[in-house]
Amino acid sequence: MASHNDTARDEAALWVARMDAGVWDEHDESELQAWLDVDARRSGLLLQAQAAWLALNPAQNLAREAETPPPRVYRRRSFFALAGTALAASVAGGLFWFDDSTRFTTQVGEIRRVPLADGSIAAINTASQLNVTVAETRRSVTIDRGEAWFQVAKDAGRPFVVEAGSVRVRAVGTAFSVRRYDNGAEVLVTEGIVETWVSGAEQRAVLLKAGQRAFVNETLEIKEESAPPSSIDRALAWRGGNIDLAGERLSEAVADLNRYNRKQIVLADPALGDERFDGVFRTDDPEGFAMAVHSSLNVRVTIADDAITIGSAKK
Amino acid sequence: MDHMGRFERRHAIALWVAREILPHESAVRALLRRLRLLPQDIDEVIQDCYCRFAMLEDVDHIERPRTYFFSAARNIAGRRLRRAKIVPIDSHVAMDLFEDSELPSPEQVAGGRLDFLRMRHFMDALPERCRRIVELRKIEGWSQKEIAAHLGITEKAVEKQVWIGVKAIQRAWREADTAVSERLAAIEAGGQ
């Protein structure tokens, strides 16, 4: 089977070489057709080989860069302008290289995972914006809004500091998330230890270990709690595009889901908000969530173009 | 459609695939790997995707080729998993959950370019005679006929070197895609 495939692949390459000669008559076409007809998979092999060959064309013939939509990353200095071997070398490591600050923005419902220049990884949640600077002596991230989780590459010489309003979180090599709120930030630690404090009060920093979460208040109040690992995993399910509920109140679940979608869910009957709910849902599937509520709580669900209404208002 | 019509259509679709599909192959392979398909199954799903693309009459209506590629792979993989009956617990869920953002992320764009740069690197690794001919064909843009005249060899001899070149390029893409998809899958796994 494998050898049959290898043979067919080599024959596909031969056809590509023949087509590449630029001379093509009816006889060639019918011979090729006969070859293709032997096995349905051959058309795919031929296409793959022809595309691979055409991909060797100089880039300007292939890439219609002017026509492609602008990427959602905005850089203060153009990354692709730094073409050449430095680019090739950094990309080859699977890393981004930028010696300047880079801004990442996600739209509502968008979740992105981005490798950073130092080998760290950021997962950026819905409707968020952050600036990342990887410099020689420091790595800093500013969360303008939203939430991100970081897996920080170990580098004792370059502390990794996240700023969310006046809240600061520092890590050396660890994994944690920071969600910015109007009045503070929530920090969840999945690996290692981080240090968190409020700007101007570094002497009152608090250490958080894996499995701990803390809400850090802009007025210097730090509330920490030890959370069972499963609850942290669940709280970070968004990295896989999920919302993981285990007995959350319906009102909280709806608020959470509404972070990800323009089509908002409305609880028409406020009493439903106290119902407890379980299950794993897609962040981008509010309809699916509403239907699950419908079937498990036996309430009415109305799906319109702009909103989903759960329950009917009590007369 | 006459023979030239078929030739042109085939060429147009292959160009589109080179530009819009190949750069995402490693990401699609990484998805299939996360769905715990076996390597040979991954190859077959990818091949089935190309078969599907080969059947397209034209590609103008496909606004989001990357999304199209992902959903084709997902559908084909889903059918296989159901047929295999041994369905990893999470695959159906994961199948639907997989990110499907319509724009390629910057690392994927970079990944596509990386493959291109690698291709150039592989060109350098071709046997001397083959490399010379591939360069004249690709960089200078000469036809096989012009190359034959220039080098004083037959057109069949040029075609044979092109064949060697195509085989080397096929192999290079396969190796690069496997390596890149492994790396992407590792990054994803590390992040979960």
mmCIF file of N, CA, C and O in Angstrom, chain A residues 9 11-22 24 29 32 35-36 42-57 62, chain B residues 6-19 22 50 54 137-138 162 166-167 169-170 173:
data_model
loop_
_atom_site.group_PDB
_atom_site.id
_atom_site.type_symbol
_atom_site.label_atom_id
_atom_site.label_comp_id
_atom_site.label_asym_id
_atom_site.label_seq_id
_atom_site.Cartn_x
_atom_site.Cartn_y
_atom_site.Cartn_z
ATOM 1 N N ARG A 9 3.031 8.439 -6.332
ATOM 2 C CA ARG A 9 3.532 9.790 -6.053
ATOM 3 C C ARG A 9 4.644 10.165 -7.059
ATOM 4 O O ARG A 9 4.671 11.282 -7.574
ATOM 5 N N GLU A 11 4.933 8.908 -10.013
ATOM 6 C CA GLU A 11 4.293 9.096 -11.316
ATOM 7 C C GLU A 11 3.618 10.461 -11.399
ATOM 8 O O GLU A 11 3.658 11.124 -12.432
ATOM 9 N N ALA A 12 3.034 10.872 -10.251
ATOM 10 C CA ALA A 12 2.420 12.204 -10.222
ATOM 11 C C ALA A 12 3.487 13.259 -10.513
ATOM 12 O O ALA A 12 3.266 14.206 -11.282
ATOM 13 N N ALA A 13 4.666 13.072 -9.923
ATOM 14 C CA ALA A 13 5.761 14.022 -10.148
ATOM 15 C C ALA A 13 6.142 14.046 -11.625
ATOM 16 O O ALA A 13 6.442 15.104 -12.193
ATOM 17 N N LEU A 14 6.112 12.865 -12.253
ATOM 18 C CA LEU A 14 6.448 12.800 -13.678
ATOM 19 C C LEU A 14 5.419 13.581 -14.505
ATOM 20 O O LEU A 14 5.777 14.313 -15.436
ATOM 21 N N TRP A 15 4.161 13.458 -14.115
ATOM 22 C CA TRP A 15 3.126 14.222 -14.825
ATOM 23 C C TRP A 15 3.322 15.716 -14.641
ATOM 24 O O TRP A 15 3.105 16.500 -15.565
ATOM 25 N N VAL A 16 3.737 16.095 -13.443
ATOM 26 C CA VAL A 16 3.975 17.524 -13.206
ATOM 27 C C VAL A 16 5.126 18.010 -14.091
ATOM 28 O O VAL A 16 5.049 19.082 -14.702
ATOM 29 N N ALA A 17 6.171 17.196 -14.207
ATOM 30 C CA ALA A 17 7.301 17.576 -15.063
ATOM 31 C C ALA A 17 6.849 17.699 -16.515
ATOM 32 O O ALA A 17 7.276 18.596 -17.248
ATOM 33 N N ARG A 18 5.954 16.795 -16.913
ATOM 34 C CA ARG A 18 5.445 16.850 -18.300
ATOM 35 C C ARG A 18 4.603 18.095 -18.525
ATOM 36 O O ARG A 18 4.723 18.757 -19.547
ATOM 37 N N MET A 19 3.739 18.387 -17.556
ATOM 38 C CA MET A 19 2.904 19.589 -17.707
ATOM 39 C C MET A 19 3.779 20.830 -17.692
ATOM 40 O O MET A 19 3.488 21.816 -18.355
ATOM 41 N N ASP A 20 4.860 20.753 -16.921
ATOM 42 C CA ASP A 20 5.744 21.910 -16.788
ATOM 43 C C ASP A 20 6.449 22.234 -18.105
ATOM 44 O O ASP A 20 6.916 23.349 -18.318
ATOM 45 N N ALA A 21 6.520 21.224 -18.996
ATOM 46 C CA ALA A 21 7.166 21.466 -20.288
ATOM 47 C C ALA A 21 6.370 22.466 -21.118
ATOM 48 O O ALA A 21 6.880 23.065 -22.064
ATOM 49 N N GLY A 22 5.108 22.647 -20.760
ATOM 50 C CA GLY A 22 4.312 23.694 -21.414
ATOM 51 C C GLY A 22 3.723 23.273 -22.739
ATOM 52 O O GLY A 22 3.011 24.043 -23.365
ATOM 53 N N TRP A 24 1.231 20.707 -24.429
ATOM 54 C CA TRP A 24 0.168 19.821 -23.941
ATOM 55 C C TRP A 24 -0.838 19.603 -25.048
ATOM 56 O O TRP A 24 -1.441 20.560 -25.519
ATOM 57 N N GLU A 29 -3.436 14.808 -22.570
ATOM 58 C CA GLU A 29 -4.564 14.938 -21.653
ATOM 59 C C GLU A 29 -5.270 13.598 -21.446
ATOM 60 O O GLU A 29 -5.574 13.219 -20.312
ATOM 61 N N LEU A 32 -3.134 11.305 -19.340
ATOM 62 C CA LEU A 32 -3.188 11.707 -17.929
ATOM 63 C C LEU A 32 -4.513 11.269 -17.320
ATOM 64 O O LEU A 32 -4.562 10.734 -16.210
ATOM 65 N N TRP A 35 -4.502 7.734 -16.456
ATOM 66 C CA TRP A 35 -3.716 7.493 -15.232
ATOM 67 C C TRP A 35 -4.538 7.874 -13.992
ATOM 68 O O TRP A 35 -4.579 7.144 -13.010
ATOM 69 N N LEU A 36 -5.211 9.021 -14.075
ATOM 70 C CA LEU A 36 -6.021 9.485 -12.943
ATOM 71 C C LEU A 36 -7.153 8.517 -12.630
ATOM 72 O O LEU A 36 -7.503 8.298 -11.473
ATOM 73 N N ARG A 42 -5.408 9.491 -6.945
ATOM 74 C CA ARG A 42 -4.337 10.048 -7.776
ATOM 75 C C ARG A 42 -4.532 11.536 -8.067
ATOM 76 O O ARG A 42 -3.556 12.267 -8.218
ATOM 77 N N SER A 43 -5.794 11.960 -8.140
ATOM 78 C CA SER A 43 -6.005 13.381 -8.427
ATOM 79 C C SER A 43 -5.433 14.232 -7.304
ATOM 80 O O SER A 43 -4.876 15.306 -7.541
ATOM 81 N N GLY A 44 -5.557 13.729 -6.072
ATOM 82 C CA GLY A 44 -5.011 14.462 -4.930
ATOM 83 C C GLY A 44 -3.493 14.482 -4.959
ATOM 84 O O GLY A 44 -2.859 15.502 -4.695
ATOM 85 N N LEU A 45 -2.902 13.333 -5.293
ATOM 86 C CA LEU A 45 -1.436 13.264 -5.360
ATOM 87 C C LEU A 45 -0.898 14.208 -6.428
ATOM 88 O O LEU A 45 0.111 14.890 -6.237
ATOM 89 N N LEU A 46 -1.603 14.230 -7.552
ATOM 90 C CA LEU A 46 -1.158 15.093 -8.647
ATOM 91 C C LEU A 46 -1.232 16.562 -8.228
ATOM 92 O O LEU A 46 -0.291 17.332 -8.436
ATOM 93 N N LEU A 47 -2.331 16.917 -7.607
ATOM 94 C CA LEU A 47 -2.507 18.301 -7.185
ATOM 95 C C LEU A 47 -1.439 18.692 -6.159
ATOM 96 O O LEU A 47 -0.851 19.774 -6.229
ATOM 97 N N GLN A 48 -1.188 17.791 -5.236
ATOM 98 C CA GLN A 48 -0.191 18.057 -4.201
ATOM 99 C C GLN A 48 1.188 18.298 -4.840
ATOM 100 O O GLN A 48 1.894 19.237 -4.492
ATOM 101 N N ALA A 49 1.523 17.432 -5.792
ATOM 102 C CA ALA A 49 2.834 17.547 -6.438
ATOM 103 C C ALA A 49 2.923 18.824 -7.271
ATOM 104 O O ALA A 49 3.934 19.538 -7.235
ATOM 105 N N GLN A 50 1.852 19.116 -7.981
ATOM 106 C CA GLN A 50 1.873 20.306 -8.843
ATOM 107 C C GLN A 50 1.963 21.572 -7.986
ATOM 108 O O GLN A 50 2.718 22.495 -8.306
ATOM 109 N N ALA A 51 1.216 21.591 -6.885
ATOM 110 C CA ALA A 51 1.242 22.766 -6.011
ATOM 111 C C ALA A 51 2.607 22.925 -5.368
ATOM 112 O O ALA A 51 3.138 24.040 -5.261
ATOM 113 N N ALA A 52 3.209 21.819 -4.949
ATOM 114 C CA ALA A 52 4.530 21.896 -4.325
ATOM 115 C C ALA A 52 5.544 22.471 -5.317
ATOM 116 O O ALA A 52 6.392 23.290 -4.966
ATOM 117 N N TRP A 53 5.401 22.042 -6.550
ATOM 118 C CA TRP A 53 6.308 22.533 -7.595
ATOM 119 C C TRP A 53 6.074 24.025 -7.853
ATOM 120 O O TRP A 53 7.010 24.816 -7.949
ATOM 121 N N LEU A 54 4.798 24.411 -7.930
ATOM 122 C CA LEU A 54 4.483 25.822 -8.183
ATOM 123 C C LEU A 54 4.865 26.707 -6.993
ATOM 124 O O LEU A 54 5.144 27.897 -7.162
ATOM 125 N N ALA A 55 4.862 26.112 -5.811
ATOM 126 C CA ALA A 55 5.220 26.902 -4.621
ATOM 127 C C ALA A 55 6.669 27.357 -4.685
ATOM 128 O O ALA A 55 7.090 28.222 -3.927
ATOM 129 N N LEU A 56 7.441 26.763 -5.592
ATOM 130 C CA LEU A 56 8.834 27.183 -5.754
ATOM 131 C C LEU A 56 8.952 28.451 -6.598
ATOM 132 O O LEU A 56 10.026 29.018 -6.719
ATOM 133 N N ASN A 57 7.849 28.863 -7.171
ATOM 134 C CA ASN A 57 7.901 30.108 -7.942
ATOM 135 C C ASN A 57 8.311 31.247 -7.028
ATOM 136 O O ASN A 57 8.009 31.222 -5.847
ATOM 137 N N LEU A 62 3.313 34.339 -6.244
ATOM 138 C CA LEU A 62 2.418 33.484 -5.476
ATOM 139 C C LEU A 62 1.629 34.249 -4.448
ATOM 140 O O LEU A 62 0.423 34.161 -4.367
ATOM 141 N N ARG B 6 -8.829 22.028 -19.605
ATOM 142 C CA ARG B 6 -8.561 21.205 -18.419
ATOM 143 C C ARG B 6 -7.179 21.503 -17.860
ATOM 144 O O ARG B 6 -6.985 21.571 -16.650
ATOM 145 N N PHE B 7 -6.247 21.673 -18.767
ATOM 146 C CA PHE B 7 -4.871 21.976 -18.365
ATOM 147 C C PHE B 7 -4.834 23.280 -17.562
ATOM 148 O O PHE B 7 -4.229 23.357 -16.495
ATOM 149 N N GLU B 8 -5.530 24.296 -18.082
ATOM 150 C CA GLU B 8 -5.530 25.608 -17.411
ATOM 151 C C GLU B 8 -6.216 25.539 -16.049
ATOM 152 O O GLU B 8 -5.756 26.127 -15.082
ATOM 153 N N ARG B 9 -7.326 24.837 -16.011
ATOM 154 C CA ARG B 9 -8.061 24.730 -14.751
ATOM 155 C C ARG B 9 -7.191 24.041 -13.693
ATOM 156 O O ARG B 9 -7.083 24.480 -12.555
ATOM 157 N N ARG B 10 -6.538 22.959 -14.118
ATOM 158 C CA ARG B 10 -5.677 22.218 -13.205
ATOM 159 C C ARG B 10 -4.561 23.130 -12.684
ATOM 160 O O ARG B 10 -4.241 23.138 -11.504
ATOM 161 N N HIS B 11 -4.012 23.904 -13.600
ATOM 162 C CA HIS B 11 -2.921 24.797 -13.234
ATOM 163 C C HIS B 11 -3.403 25.878 -12.265
ATOM 164 O O HIS B 11 -2.750 26.199 -11.277
ATOM 165 N N ALA B 12 -4.588 26.422 -12.533
ATOM 166 C CA ALA B 12 -5.114 27.496 -11.674
ATOM 167 C C ALA B 12 -5.371 26.972 -10.267
ATOM 168 O O ALA B 12 -5.059 27.639 -9.269
ATOM 169 N N ILE B 13 -5.917 25.758 -10.176
ATOM 170 C CA ILE B 13 -6.203 25.213 -8.847
ATOM 171 C C ILE B 13 -4.901 24.897 -8.112
ATOM 172 O O ILE B 13 -4.774 25.157 -6.914
ATOM 173 N N ALA B 14 -3.926 24.393 -8.849
ATOM 174 C CA ALA B 14 -2.638 24.083 -8.207
ATOM 175 C C ALA B 14 -1.963 25.362 -7.698
ATOM 176 O O ALA B 14 -1.367 25.370 -6.628
ATOM 177 N N LEU B 15 -2.091 26.434 -8.457
ATOM 178 C CA LEU B 15 -1.519 27.710 -8.004
ATOM 179 C C LEU B 15 -2.196 28.184 -6.732
ATOM 180 O O LEU B 15 -1.546 28.639 -5.791
ATOM 181 N N TRP B 16 -3.499 28.052 -6.748
ATOM 182 C CA TRP B 16 -4.277 28.450 -5.560
ATOM 183 C C TRP B 16 -3.858 27.610 -4.357
ATOM 184 O O TRP B 16 -3.659 28.119 -3.265
ATOM 185 N N VAL B 17 -3.723 26.301 -4.580
ATOM 186 C CA VAL B 17 -3.321 25.420 -3.482
ATOM 187 C C VAL B 17 -1.932 25.809 -2.977
ATOM 188 O O VAL B 17 -1.686 25.876 -1.779
ATOM 189 N N ALA B 18 -1.035 26.111 -3.913
ATOM 190 C CA ALA B 18 0.330 26.496 -3.511
ATOM 191 C C ALA B 18 0.292 27.742 -2.639
ATOM 192 O O ALA B 18 1.030 27.857 -1.668
ATOM 193 N N ARG B 19 -0.577 28.648 -2.998
ATOM 194 C CA ARG B 19 -0.615 29.939 -2.316
ATOM 195 C C ARG B 19 -1.427 29.890 -1.022
ATOM 196 O O ARG B 19 -1.038 30.427 -0.005
ATOM 197 N N LEU B 22 -1.176 25.005 0.923
ATOM 198 C CA LEU B 22 0.067 24.407 1.422
ATOM 199 C C LEU B 22 0.581 25.059 2.701
ATOM 200 O O LEU B 22 1.024 24.362 3.601
ATOM 201 N N TYR B 50 -6.821 16.873 -0.618
ATOM 202 C CA TYR B 50 -6.324 17.307 -1.930
ATOM 203 C C TYR B 50 -7.178 16.752 -3.054
ATOM 204 O O TYR B 50 -7.392 17.413 -4.064
ATOM 205 N N ALA B 54 -8.976 18.906 -5.837
ATOM 206 C CA ALA B 54 -8.770 18.628 -7.261
ATOM 207 C C ALA B 54 -10.096 18.574 -8.011
ATOM 208 O O ALA B 54 -10.142 18.789 -9.220
ATOM 209 N N ARG B 137 14.652 27.301 -14.441
ATOM 210 C CA ARG B 137 13.209 27.230 -14.648
ATOM 211 C C ARG B 137 12.475 28.177 -13.695
ATOM 212 O O ARG B 137 11.577 28.911 -14.101
ATOM 213 N N LYS B 138 12.870 28.132 -12.418
ATOM 214 C CA LYS B 138 12.116 28.861 -11.398
ATOM 215 C C LYS B 138 12.609 30.291 -11.195
ATOM 216 O O LYS B 138 11.809 31.198 -11.050
ATOM 217 N N VAL B 162 13.631 17.958 -14.202
ATOM 218 C CA VAL B 162 12.496 18.598 -13.519
ATOM 219 C C VAL B 162 11.768 17.557 -12.665
ATOM 220 O O VAL B 162 11.389 17.821 -11.526
ATOM 221 N N VAL B 166 10.883 17.775 -8.865
ATOM 222 C CA VAL B 166 9.535 17.687 -8.291
ATOM 223 C C VAL B 166 9.504 16.646 -7.176
ATOM 224 O O VAL B 166 8.937 16.872 -6.104
ATOM 225 N N LYS B 167 10.162 15.503 -7.423
ATOM 226 C CA LYS B 167 10.167 14.463 -6.387
ATOM 227 C C LYS B 167 10.855 14.963 -5.120
ATOM 228 O O LYS B 167 10.387 14.710 -4.000
ATOM 229 N N ILE B 169 11.082 18.040 -4.124
ATOM 230 C CA ILE B 169 10.233 19.050 -3.489
ATOM 231 C C ILE B 169 9.083 18.401 -2.729
ATOM 232 O O ILE B 169 8.751 18.797 -1.616
ATOM 233 N N GLN B 170 8.492 17.381 -3.335
ATOM 234 C CA GLN B 170 7.421 16.641 -2.646
ATOM 235 C C GLN B 170 7.928 16.106 -1.314
ATOM 236 O O GLN B 170 7.276 16.242 -0.288
ATOM 237 N N TRP B 173 8.492 18.894 1.259
ATOM 238 C CA TRP B 173 7.246 19.365 1.883
ATOM 239 C C TRP B 173 6.762 18.379 2.919
ATOM 240 O O TRP B 173 6.343 18.747 4.003
#
